[in-house]
XYZ file of C-alpha atoms in Angstrom:
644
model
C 45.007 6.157 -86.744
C 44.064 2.672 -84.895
C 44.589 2.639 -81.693
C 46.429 -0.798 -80.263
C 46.031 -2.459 -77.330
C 49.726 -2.763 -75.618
C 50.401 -6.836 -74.624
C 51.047 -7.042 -70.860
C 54.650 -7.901 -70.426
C 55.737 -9.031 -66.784
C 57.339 -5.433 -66.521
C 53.910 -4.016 -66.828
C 52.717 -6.855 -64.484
C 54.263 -4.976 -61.904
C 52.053 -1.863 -61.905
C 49.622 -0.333 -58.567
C 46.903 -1.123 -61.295
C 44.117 -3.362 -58.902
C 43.006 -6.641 -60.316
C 39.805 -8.169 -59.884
C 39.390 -11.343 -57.940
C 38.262 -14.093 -60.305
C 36.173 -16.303 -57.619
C 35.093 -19.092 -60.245
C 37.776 -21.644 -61.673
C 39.340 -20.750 -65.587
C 40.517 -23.377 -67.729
C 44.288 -22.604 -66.966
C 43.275 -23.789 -63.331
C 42.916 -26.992 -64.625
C 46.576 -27.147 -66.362
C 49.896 -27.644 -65.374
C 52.056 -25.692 -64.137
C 55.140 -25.710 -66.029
C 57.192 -23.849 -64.016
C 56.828 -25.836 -61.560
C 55.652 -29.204 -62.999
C 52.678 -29.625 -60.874
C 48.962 -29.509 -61.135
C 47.242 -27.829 -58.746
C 45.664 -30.343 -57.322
C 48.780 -32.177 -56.307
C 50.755 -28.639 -55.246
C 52.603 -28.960 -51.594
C 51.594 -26.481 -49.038
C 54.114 -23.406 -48.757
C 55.783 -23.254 -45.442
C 55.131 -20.328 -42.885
C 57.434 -17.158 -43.860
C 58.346 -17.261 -40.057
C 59.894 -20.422 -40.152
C 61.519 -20.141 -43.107
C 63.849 -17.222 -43.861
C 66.597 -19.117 -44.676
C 64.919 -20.992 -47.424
C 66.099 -19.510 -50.743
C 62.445 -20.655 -52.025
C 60.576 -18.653 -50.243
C 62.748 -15.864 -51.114
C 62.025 -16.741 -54.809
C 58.501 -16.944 -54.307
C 58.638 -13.392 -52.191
C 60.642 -11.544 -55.880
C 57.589 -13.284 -57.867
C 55.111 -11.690 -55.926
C 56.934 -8.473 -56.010
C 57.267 -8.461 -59.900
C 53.598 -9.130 -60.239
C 53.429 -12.989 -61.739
C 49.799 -14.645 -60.993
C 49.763 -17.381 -59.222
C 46.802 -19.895 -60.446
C 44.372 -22.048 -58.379
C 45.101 -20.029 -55.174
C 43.166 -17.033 -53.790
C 45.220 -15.794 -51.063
C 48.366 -15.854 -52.679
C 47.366 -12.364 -54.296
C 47.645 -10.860 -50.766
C 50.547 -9.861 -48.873
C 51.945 -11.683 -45.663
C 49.678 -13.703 -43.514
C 46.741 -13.040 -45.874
C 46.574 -9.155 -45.666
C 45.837 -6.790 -48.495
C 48.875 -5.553 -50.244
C 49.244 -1.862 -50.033
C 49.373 0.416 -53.563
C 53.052 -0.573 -54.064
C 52.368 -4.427 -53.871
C 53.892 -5.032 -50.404
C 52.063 -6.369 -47.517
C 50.887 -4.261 -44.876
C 52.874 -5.476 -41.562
C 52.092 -2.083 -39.619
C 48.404 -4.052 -38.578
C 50.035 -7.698 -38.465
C 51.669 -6.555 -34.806
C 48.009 -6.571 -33.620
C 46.547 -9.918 -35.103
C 50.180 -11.631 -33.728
C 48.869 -13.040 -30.433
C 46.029 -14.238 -32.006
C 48.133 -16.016 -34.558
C 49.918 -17.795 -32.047
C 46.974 -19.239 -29.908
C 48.029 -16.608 -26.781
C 44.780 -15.274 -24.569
C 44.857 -12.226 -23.411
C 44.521 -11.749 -19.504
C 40.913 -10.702 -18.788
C 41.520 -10.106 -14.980
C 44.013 -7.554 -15.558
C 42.069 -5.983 -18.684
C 39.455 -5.630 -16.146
C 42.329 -3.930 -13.473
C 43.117 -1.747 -16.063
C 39.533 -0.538 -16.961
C 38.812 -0.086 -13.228
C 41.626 1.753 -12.675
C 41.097 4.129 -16.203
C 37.077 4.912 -14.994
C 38.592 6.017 -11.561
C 41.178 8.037 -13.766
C 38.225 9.799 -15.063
C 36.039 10.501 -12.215
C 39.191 12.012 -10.678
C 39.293 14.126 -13.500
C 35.895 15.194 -13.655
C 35.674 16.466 -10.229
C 38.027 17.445 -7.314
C 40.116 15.012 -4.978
C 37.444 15.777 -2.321
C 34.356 15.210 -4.067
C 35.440 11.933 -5.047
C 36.749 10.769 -2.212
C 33.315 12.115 -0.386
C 31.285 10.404 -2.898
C 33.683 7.010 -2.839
C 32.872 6.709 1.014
C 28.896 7.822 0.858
C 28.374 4.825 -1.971
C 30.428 2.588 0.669
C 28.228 3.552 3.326
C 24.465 2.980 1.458
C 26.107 -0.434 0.825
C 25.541 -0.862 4.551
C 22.817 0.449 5.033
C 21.110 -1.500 2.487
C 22.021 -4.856 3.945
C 19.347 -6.771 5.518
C 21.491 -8.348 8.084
C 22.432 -5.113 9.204
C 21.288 -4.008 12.895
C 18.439 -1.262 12.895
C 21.335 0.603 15.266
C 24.174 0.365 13.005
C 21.655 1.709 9.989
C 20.443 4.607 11.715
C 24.296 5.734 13.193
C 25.296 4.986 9.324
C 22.391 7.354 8.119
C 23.370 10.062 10.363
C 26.737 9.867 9.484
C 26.054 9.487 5.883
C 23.561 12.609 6.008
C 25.949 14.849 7.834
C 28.792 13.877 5.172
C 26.261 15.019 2.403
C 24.409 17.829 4.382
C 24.196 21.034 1.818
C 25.138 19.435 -1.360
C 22.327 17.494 -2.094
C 20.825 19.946 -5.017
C 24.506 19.708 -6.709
C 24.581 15.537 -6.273
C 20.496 14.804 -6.863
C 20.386 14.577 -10.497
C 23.987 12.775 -10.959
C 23.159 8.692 -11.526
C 25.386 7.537 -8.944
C 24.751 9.533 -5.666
C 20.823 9.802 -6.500
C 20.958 6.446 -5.437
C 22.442 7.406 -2.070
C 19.513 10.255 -1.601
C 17.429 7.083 -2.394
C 18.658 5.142 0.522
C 18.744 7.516 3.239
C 14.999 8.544 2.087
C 14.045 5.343 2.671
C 16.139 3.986 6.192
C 16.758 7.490 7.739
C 14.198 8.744 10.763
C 11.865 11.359 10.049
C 13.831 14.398 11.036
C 16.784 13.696 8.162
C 14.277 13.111 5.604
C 12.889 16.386 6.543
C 15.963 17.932 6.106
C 16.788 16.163 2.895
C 13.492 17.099 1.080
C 13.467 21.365 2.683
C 17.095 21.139 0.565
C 15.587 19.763 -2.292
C 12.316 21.567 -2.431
C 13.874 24.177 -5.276
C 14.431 21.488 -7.593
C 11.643 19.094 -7.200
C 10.389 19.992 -11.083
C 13.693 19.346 -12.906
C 14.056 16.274 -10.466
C 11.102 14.819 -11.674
C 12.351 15.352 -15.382
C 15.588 13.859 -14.372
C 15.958 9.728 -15.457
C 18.144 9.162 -12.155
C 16.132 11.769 -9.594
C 12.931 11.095 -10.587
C 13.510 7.679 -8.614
C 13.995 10.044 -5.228
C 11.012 11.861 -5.644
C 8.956 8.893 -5.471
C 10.445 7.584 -2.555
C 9.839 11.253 -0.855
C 5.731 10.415 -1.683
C 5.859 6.694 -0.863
C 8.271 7.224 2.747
C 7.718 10.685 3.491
C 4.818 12.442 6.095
C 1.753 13.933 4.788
C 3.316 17.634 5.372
C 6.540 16.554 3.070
C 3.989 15.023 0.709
C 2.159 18.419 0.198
C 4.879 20.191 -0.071
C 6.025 18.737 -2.779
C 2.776 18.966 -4.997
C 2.743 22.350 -3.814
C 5.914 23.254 -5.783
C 4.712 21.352 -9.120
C 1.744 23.692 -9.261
C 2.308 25.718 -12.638
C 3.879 23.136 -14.053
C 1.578 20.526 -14.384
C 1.212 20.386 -18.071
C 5.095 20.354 -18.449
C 5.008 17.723 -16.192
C 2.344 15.540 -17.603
C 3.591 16.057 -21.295
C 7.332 15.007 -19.939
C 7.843 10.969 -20.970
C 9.588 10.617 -17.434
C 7.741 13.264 -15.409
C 4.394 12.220 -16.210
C 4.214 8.759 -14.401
C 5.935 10.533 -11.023
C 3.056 13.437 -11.513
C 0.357 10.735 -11.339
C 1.856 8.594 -8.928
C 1.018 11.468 -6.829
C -2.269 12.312 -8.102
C -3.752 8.981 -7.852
C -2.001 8.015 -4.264
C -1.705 11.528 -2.127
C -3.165 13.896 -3.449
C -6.233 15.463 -1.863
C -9.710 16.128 -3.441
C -8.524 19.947 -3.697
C -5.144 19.473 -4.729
C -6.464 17.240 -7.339
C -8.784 20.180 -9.093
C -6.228 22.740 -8.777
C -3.970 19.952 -11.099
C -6.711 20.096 -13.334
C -7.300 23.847 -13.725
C -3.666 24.101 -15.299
C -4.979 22.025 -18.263
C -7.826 24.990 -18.733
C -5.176 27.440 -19.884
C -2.405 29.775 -18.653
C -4.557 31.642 -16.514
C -4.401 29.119 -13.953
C -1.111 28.955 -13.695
C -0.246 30.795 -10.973
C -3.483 31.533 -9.591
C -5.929 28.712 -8.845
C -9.846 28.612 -7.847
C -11.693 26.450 -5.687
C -15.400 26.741 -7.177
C -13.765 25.594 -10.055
C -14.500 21.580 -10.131
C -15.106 21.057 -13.722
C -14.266 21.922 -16.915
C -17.667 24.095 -17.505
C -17.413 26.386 -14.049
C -14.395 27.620 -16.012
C -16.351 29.859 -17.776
C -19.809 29.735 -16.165
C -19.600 33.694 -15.622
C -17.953 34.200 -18.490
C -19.319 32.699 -21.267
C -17.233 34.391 -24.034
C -13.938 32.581 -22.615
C -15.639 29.231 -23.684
C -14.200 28.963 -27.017
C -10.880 30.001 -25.715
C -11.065 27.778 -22.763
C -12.059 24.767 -25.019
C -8.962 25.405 -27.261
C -6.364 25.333 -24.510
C -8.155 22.440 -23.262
C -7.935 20.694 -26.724
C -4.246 21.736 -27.434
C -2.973 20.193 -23.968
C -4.787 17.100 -24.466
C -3.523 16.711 -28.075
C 0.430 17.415 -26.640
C -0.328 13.737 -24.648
C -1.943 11.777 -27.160
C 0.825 12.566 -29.286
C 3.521 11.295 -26.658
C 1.003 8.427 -26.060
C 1.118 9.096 -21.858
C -2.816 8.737 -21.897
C -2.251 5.948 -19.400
C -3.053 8.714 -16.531
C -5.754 9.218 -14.453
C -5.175 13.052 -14.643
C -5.247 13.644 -17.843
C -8.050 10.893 -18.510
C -10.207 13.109 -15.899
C -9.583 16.680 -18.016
C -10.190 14.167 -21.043
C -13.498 13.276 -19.784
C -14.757 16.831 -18.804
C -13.257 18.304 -22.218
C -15.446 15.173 -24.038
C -18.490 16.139 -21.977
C -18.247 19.730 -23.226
C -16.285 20.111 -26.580
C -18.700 20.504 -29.710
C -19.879 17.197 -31.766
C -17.226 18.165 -34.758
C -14.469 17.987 -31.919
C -16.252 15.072 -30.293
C -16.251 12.279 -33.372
C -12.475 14.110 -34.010
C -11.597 12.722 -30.809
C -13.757 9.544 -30.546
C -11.685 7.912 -33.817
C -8.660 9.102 -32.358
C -9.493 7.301 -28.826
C -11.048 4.312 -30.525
C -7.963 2.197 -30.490
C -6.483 3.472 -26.975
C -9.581 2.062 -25.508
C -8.245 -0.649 -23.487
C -5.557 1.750 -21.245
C -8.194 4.570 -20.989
C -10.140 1.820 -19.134
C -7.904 2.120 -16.451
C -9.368 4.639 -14.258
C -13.102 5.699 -13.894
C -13.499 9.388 -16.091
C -11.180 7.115 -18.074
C -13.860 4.120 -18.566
C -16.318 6.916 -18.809
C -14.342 8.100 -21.400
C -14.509 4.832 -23.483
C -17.923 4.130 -22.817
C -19.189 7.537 -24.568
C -16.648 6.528 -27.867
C -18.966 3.161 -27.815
C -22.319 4.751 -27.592
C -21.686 7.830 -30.155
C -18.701 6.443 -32.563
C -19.606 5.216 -35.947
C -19.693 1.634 -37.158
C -15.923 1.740 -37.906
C -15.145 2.827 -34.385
C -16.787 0.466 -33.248
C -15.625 -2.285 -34.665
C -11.941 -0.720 -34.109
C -13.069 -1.249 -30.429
C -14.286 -4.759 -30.821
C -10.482 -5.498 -32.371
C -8.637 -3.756 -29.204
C -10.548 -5.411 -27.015
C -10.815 -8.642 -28.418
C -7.617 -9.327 -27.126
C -7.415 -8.623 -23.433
C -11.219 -9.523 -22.679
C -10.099 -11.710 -20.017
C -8.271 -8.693 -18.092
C -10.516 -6.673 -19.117
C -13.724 -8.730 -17.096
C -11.515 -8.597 -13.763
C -10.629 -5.361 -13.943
C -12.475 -2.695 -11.425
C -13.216 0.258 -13.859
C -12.774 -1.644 -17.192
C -15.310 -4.430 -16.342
C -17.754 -1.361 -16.880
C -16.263 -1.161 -20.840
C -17.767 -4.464 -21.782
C -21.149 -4.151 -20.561
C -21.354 -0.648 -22.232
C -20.234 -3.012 -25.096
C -23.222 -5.145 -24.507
C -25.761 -2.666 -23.741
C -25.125 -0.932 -26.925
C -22.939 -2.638 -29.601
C -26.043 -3.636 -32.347
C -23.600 -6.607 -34.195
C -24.232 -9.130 -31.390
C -22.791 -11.705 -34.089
C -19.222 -10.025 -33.460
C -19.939 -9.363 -29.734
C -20.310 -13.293 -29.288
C -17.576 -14.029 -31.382
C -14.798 -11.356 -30.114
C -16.000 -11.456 -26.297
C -18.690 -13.886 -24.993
C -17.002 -16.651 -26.946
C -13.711 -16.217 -24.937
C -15.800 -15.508 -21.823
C -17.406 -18.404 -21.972
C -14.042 -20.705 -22.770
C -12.474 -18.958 -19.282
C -15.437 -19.226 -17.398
C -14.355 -20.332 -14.085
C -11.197 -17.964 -14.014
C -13.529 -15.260 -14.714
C -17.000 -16.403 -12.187
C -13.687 -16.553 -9.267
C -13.622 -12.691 -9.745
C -15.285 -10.754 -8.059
C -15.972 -8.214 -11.342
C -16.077 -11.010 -13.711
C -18.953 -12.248 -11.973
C -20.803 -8.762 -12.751
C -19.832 -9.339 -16.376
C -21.469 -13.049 -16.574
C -23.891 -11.138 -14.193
C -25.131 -9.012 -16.775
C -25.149 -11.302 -19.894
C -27.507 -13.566 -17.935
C -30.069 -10.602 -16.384
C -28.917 -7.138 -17.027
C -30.014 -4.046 -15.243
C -30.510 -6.821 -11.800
C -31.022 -4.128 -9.061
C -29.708 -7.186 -7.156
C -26.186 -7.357 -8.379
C -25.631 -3.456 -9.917
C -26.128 -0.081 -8.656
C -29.123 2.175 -9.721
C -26.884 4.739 -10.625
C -24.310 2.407 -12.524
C -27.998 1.263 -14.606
C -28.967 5.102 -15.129
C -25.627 5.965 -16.277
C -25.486 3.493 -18.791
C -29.743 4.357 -19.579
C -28.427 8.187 -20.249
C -25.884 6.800 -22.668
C -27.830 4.689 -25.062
C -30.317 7.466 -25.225
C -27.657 10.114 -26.863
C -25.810 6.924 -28.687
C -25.907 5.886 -32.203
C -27.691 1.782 -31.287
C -31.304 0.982 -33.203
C -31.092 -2.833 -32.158
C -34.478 -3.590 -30.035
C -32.766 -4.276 -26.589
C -34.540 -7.533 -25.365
C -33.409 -8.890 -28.594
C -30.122 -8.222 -27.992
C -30.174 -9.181 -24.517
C -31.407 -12.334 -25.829
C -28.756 -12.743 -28.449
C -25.873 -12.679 -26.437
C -27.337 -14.514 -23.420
C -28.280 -17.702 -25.583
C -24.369 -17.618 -26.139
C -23.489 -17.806 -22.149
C -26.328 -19.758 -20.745
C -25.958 -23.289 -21.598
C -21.776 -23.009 -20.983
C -23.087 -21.715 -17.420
C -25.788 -24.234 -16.758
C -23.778 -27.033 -17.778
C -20.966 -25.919 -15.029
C -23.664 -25.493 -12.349
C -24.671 -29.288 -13.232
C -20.949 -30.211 -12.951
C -19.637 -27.736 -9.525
C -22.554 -27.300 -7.602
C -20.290 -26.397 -4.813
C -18.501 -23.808 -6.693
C -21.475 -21.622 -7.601
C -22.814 -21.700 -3.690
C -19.466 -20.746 -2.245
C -20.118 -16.979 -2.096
C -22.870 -14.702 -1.798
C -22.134 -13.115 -5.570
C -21.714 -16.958 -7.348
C -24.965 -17.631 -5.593
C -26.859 -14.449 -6.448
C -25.228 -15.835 -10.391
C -27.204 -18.879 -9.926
C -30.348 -17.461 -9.098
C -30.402 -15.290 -12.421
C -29.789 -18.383 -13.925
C -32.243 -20.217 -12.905
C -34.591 -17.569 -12.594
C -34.120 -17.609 -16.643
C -33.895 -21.003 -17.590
C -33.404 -24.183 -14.940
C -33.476 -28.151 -15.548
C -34.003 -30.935 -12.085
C -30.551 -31.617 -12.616
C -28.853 -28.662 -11.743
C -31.499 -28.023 -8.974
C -30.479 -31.943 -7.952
C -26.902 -31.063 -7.642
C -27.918 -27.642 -5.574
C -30.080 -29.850 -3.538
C -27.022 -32.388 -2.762
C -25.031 -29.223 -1.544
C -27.085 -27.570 0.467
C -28.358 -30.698 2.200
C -24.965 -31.454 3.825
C -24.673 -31.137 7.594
C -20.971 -30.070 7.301
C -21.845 -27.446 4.501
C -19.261 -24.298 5.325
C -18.168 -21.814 3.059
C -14.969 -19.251 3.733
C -15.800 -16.070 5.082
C -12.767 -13.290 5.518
C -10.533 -16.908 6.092
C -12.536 -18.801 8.235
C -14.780 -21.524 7.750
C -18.509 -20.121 8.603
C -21.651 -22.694 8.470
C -23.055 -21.774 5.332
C -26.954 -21.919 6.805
C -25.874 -18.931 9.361
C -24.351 -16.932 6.900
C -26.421 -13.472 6.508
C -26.061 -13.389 2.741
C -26.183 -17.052 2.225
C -29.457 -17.065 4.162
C -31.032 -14.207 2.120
C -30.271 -15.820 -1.323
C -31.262 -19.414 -0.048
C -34.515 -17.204 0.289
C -34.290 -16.425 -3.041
C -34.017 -19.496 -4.426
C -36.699 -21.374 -2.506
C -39.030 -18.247 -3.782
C -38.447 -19.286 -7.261
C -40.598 -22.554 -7.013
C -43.538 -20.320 -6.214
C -44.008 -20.108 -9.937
C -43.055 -24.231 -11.288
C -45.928 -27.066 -10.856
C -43.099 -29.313 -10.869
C -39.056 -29.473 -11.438
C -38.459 -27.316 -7.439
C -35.933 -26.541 -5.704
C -38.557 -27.905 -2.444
C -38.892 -31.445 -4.437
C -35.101 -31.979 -4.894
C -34.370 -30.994 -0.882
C -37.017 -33.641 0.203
C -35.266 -36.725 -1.705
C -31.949 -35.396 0.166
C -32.991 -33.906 3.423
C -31.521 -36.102 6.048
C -32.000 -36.695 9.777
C -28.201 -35.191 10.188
C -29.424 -31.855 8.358
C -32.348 -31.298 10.137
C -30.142 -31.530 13.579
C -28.217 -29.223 12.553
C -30.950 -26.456 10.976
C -33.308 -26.855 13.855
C -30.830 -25.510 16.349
C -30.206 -22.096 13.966
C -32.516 -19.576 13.445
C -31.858 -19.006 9.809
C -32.013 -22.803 9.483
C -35.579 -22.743 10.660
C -36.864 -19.772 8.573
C -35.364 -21.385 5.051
C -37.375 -24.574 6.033
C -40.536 -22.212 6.770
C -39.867 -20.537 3.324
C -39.437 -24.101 1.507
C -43.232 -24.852 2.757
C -44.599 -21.551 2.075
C -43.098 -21.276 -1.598
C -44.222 -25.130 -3.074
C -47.107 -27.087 -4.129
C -49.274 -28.534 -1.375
C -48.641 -32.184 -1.948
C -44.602 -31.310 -1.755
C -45.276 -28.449 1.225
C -46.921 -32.071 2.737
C -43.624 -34.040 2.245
C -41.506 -31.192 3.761
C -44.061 -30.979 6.766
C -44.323 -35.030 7.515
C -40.318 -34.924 7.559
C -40.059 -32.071 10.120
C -42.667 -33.301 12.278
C -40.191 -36.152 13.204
C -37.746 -33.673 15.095
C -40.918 -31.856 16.580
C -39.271 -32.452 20.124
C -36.225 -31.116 18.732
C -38.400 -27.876 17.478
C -40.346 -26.630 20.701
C -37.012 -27.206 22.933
C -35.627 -24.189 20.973
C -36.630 -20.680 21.871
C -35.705 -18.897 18.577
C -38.243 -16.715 16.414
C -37.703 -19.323 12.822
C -38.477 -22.240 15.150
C -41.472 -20.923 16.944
C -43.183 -20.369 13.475
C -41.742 -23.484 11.789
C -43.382 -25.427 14.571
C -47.181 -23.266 13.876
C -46.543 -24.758 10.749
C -46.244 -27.996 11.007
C -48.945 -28.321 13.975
C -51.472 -27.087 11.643
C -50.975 -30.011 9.683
């Protein structure tokens, strides 16, 4: 038997049977209606069902909807009253219109007493939460660090308010420390209160210092204990985080707190006793003090070394993992553990470091740290490396560990090609905000001449000697020196040309212009020197004041320097350039200084004869000026010239 589709008749029309919304025009759109004798395009807007219950139209149009008759052209008029979705029965749903009412008459609501009424609802709750006299203890202490916060404030009004405040609070400090509110109060009177209350304060706190420092809102106190408290509060405190280091170090808010106090107050024994804990449990609770690395751990007991190494490994993996390696405690176990762990471990650990290079940099062990993952990781490390650093070379140059970083980069990266282009080329386009630091200049320093025993340490050079020896490089390292220097040299000359007075305004810029020119020099950057040096009025700033340059110490020594460097040119000196602008002014003021008359003695001793003759028939015209002085330079500067 067929089965046949029923027609729908308007008494099906009627049914809770959902419709779907037809979004695009039909052709019946386009029609008339005859009903009503209008097309839709010329249909009259209905009026508002609120101003028109009387109308017997509306009231026609209301029974239409109800029976279920579609209504062409017109979108919302399948909803119920004021656009709403009609419920399953086909009526409007007026129990949310009450709501949207205000809004549909242009009415604001009142925001000042909204705000009354949440003000008044949060008190509700803290009310609730504790007792009357809790609150109202808490109310006035909050009223009362308000005070004493106030700059204006008198210093005898804030210490009367911190006494008062402190006695309110006395013996419930553990209970009110790790609340968000009153922490802040603890914060304040650690801070303005005399000695004697923060004494108090910290004794009553002392039990919970560990769970304070895991605390978001305490941790903030036990800083200000380290930063305002005595030396004896200070060690107290680290004296109660002792077995809990690791927890501490591994905790995302603990661990900048722990080395906060590491790096700023902690002593040297204090320090290695923090350490031990990383070594295993053993150290917990008991600590030793001929224990200073991570390899006296089991110097008498050399079975516990694969143990030992383990823990070590484990606790330094917990960190990495909750990337806190920003810390100069754990970089110093990292560096001992990387000094001692076996290769397998060691290129394990290098690839993992290889792009945290740039925040291990922070400390020393730390820079240590990243220098050994340049000399022993593999090509891809390295050039993982190269891509960190690329982009904070700048920072990087000016920093005081992490300068160190980039000239392990130069002494043993073998692609100079990518060196140049990922660090000397940016180098070179910041030059003077990098030469106006103090350890950029050793970076420029070292492109230029590396290994100067005038500019860097003989144990900074043997440290970085050891590590190329155990590193991976095969580059021939003059070649590579020369690489990378033919990318900074002409950017530097052509500076010196331009600022002569820059690069003599400091012992360290002048020491950069001697290895300069000690490398490659041209007459006119020795011209521009010349012009500088030659002025009577030459000064340069020393600790801020202005100090004639020609009786500076370290001035003096590398004016030395420089004149020594014409002992090896036949022409294009320093001694050539200072006759065409040596001037009567000049030699007034040289004669009368020492140092003046020993750089002149050293300009004669260190050129040719026919411009040692030049220098001599100059001087000889303030001879009378020479033999009234009575100081060692001029005595010999005047033998000098008399031999003549």
């Amino acid at each position: 038997m067929l089965k046949t589709k029923r027609k729908n008749t308007e008494v099906d029309a009627g049914s809770p049977k959902k419709k779907k919304v037809q979004f695009t025009e039909s052709k019946d759109d386009h029609k008339e209606d005859k009903s009503n004798g209008t097309s839709k395009f010329n249909k009259k807007p209905k009026k508002d069902f609120k101003n028109n219950k009387h109308d017997p139209k509306s009231k026609t149009v209301n029974k239409e909807n109800k029976a279920g008759f579609k209504t062409k052209g017109n979108f919302t008029q399948n909803k119920g009253k004021f656009g709403k979705a009609p419920n399953a029965k086909g009526k409007p749903n007026f129990a949310k219109d009450k709501f949207s009412k205000p809004q549909e008459q242009g009415e604001k609501p009142v925001w000042s007493e909204m705000k009354k009424e949440k003000k008044n609802l949060r008190l509700i709750r803290r009310k609730a939460k504790a007792t009357a006299e809790i609150f109202e203890i808490s109310h006035k202490a909050k009223l009362l660090s308000a005070q004493i916060q106030r700059k204006v404030v008198k210093q005898e009004f804030r210490m009367k308010a911190c006494k008062e405040l402190h006695c309110m609070l006395k013996g419930q400090y553990k209970s009110i420390a790790l609340t968000h509110d009153l922490s802040r109060v603890i914060q304040v009177l650690l801070k303005h209160s005399p000695e004697d209350i923060k004494n108090e304060i910290t004794e009553e706190l002392l039990d919970i210092m560990v769970q304070m420092m895991q605390s978001k809102y305490a941790q903030h106190a036990v800083k200000r204990i380290m930063k305002y408290g005595t030396d004896f509060i200070r060690h107290e405190v680290i004296k109660k985080l002792f077995g809990h280091i690791v927890s501490l170090a591994t905790h995302t808010i603990s661990a900048p707190v722990l080395d906060f106090a590491y790096g700023e107050f902690a002593t040297k024994k204090e320090k290695l006793h923090m350490q031990q804990e990383f070594y295993g449990d053993l150290y917990k609770n008991s600590k030793d003090d001929k224990i200073k690395t991570l390899s006296d751990a089991y110097k008498d007991t050399p079975e516990m070394k694969v143990a030992i190494l383990q823990a070590c490994k484990a606790n330094i993996q917990k960190i990495l993992d909750k990337n806190l390696h920003d810390s100069e405690l754990f970089q110093t176990v990292l560096y001992n553990y990387v000094c001692e762990c076996t290769a397998e471990d060691k290129a394990e650990l290098i690839s993992t470091l290889s792009p945290l290079i740039v925040p291990l940099s922070n400390s020393l062990p730390g820079v240590n740290v990243a220098s050994i993952c340049v000399w022993q990781g593999t090509n891809k490390d390295k050039k993982t490396i190269m891509k960190v650093v690329k982009e904070h070379v700048v920072s990087l140059s000016k920093h005081k560990t992490a300068y160190r970083l980039l000239i392990t980069i130069f002494d043993a990266v073998d692609d100079t090609v990518l060196v140049k282009k990922a660090i000397v080329s940016t180098l070179a386009s910041n030059l003077k905000d990098v030469a106006k630091d103090h350890w950029g200049k050793m970076v420029l320093h070292w492109l230029v001449k590396p290994k100067d025993p005038q500019a860097f340490h003989p144990s900074f050079i043997k440290f970085l000697e050891d590590g190329a020896k155990s590193g991976t490089s095969k580059k021939d390292a003059d070649l590579r020196v020369s690489e990378l220097r033919e990318a900074i040299l002409p950017v530097l000359k052509q500076d010196m040309e331009s600022d002569a007075d820059f690069w003599l305004s400091s012992k360290a810029n002048f020491l950069l212009t001697i290895a300069v020119l000690s490398i490659e020099t041209s007459k006119e950057i020795l011209e521009s020197l010349a012009k500088v040096i030659c002025q009577s009025n030459w000064v340069i700033n020393l600790d801020g004041k202005e100090v004639l340059a020609i009786e500076d110490a370290g001035i003096h020594m590398c004016l030395k320097k420089l004149a020594a460097l014409d002992k090896e040119k036949t022409e294009g000196t320093l001694g050539d350039s200072m006759c065409e602008h040596l001037n009567d002014e000049a030699f007034n003021v040289w004669i009368l200084t020492n140092r003046g008359c020993f750089f002149l003695l050293k300009l004669i001793e260190n050129n040719e004869e026919n411009i040692a003759n030049k220098l001599i028939k100059k001087i000889k015209m303030h001879s009378s000026l020479i033999k009234q002085q009575t100081s060692e330079g001029a005595k010999l500067l005047l033998q000098k010239v008399q031999k003549k």
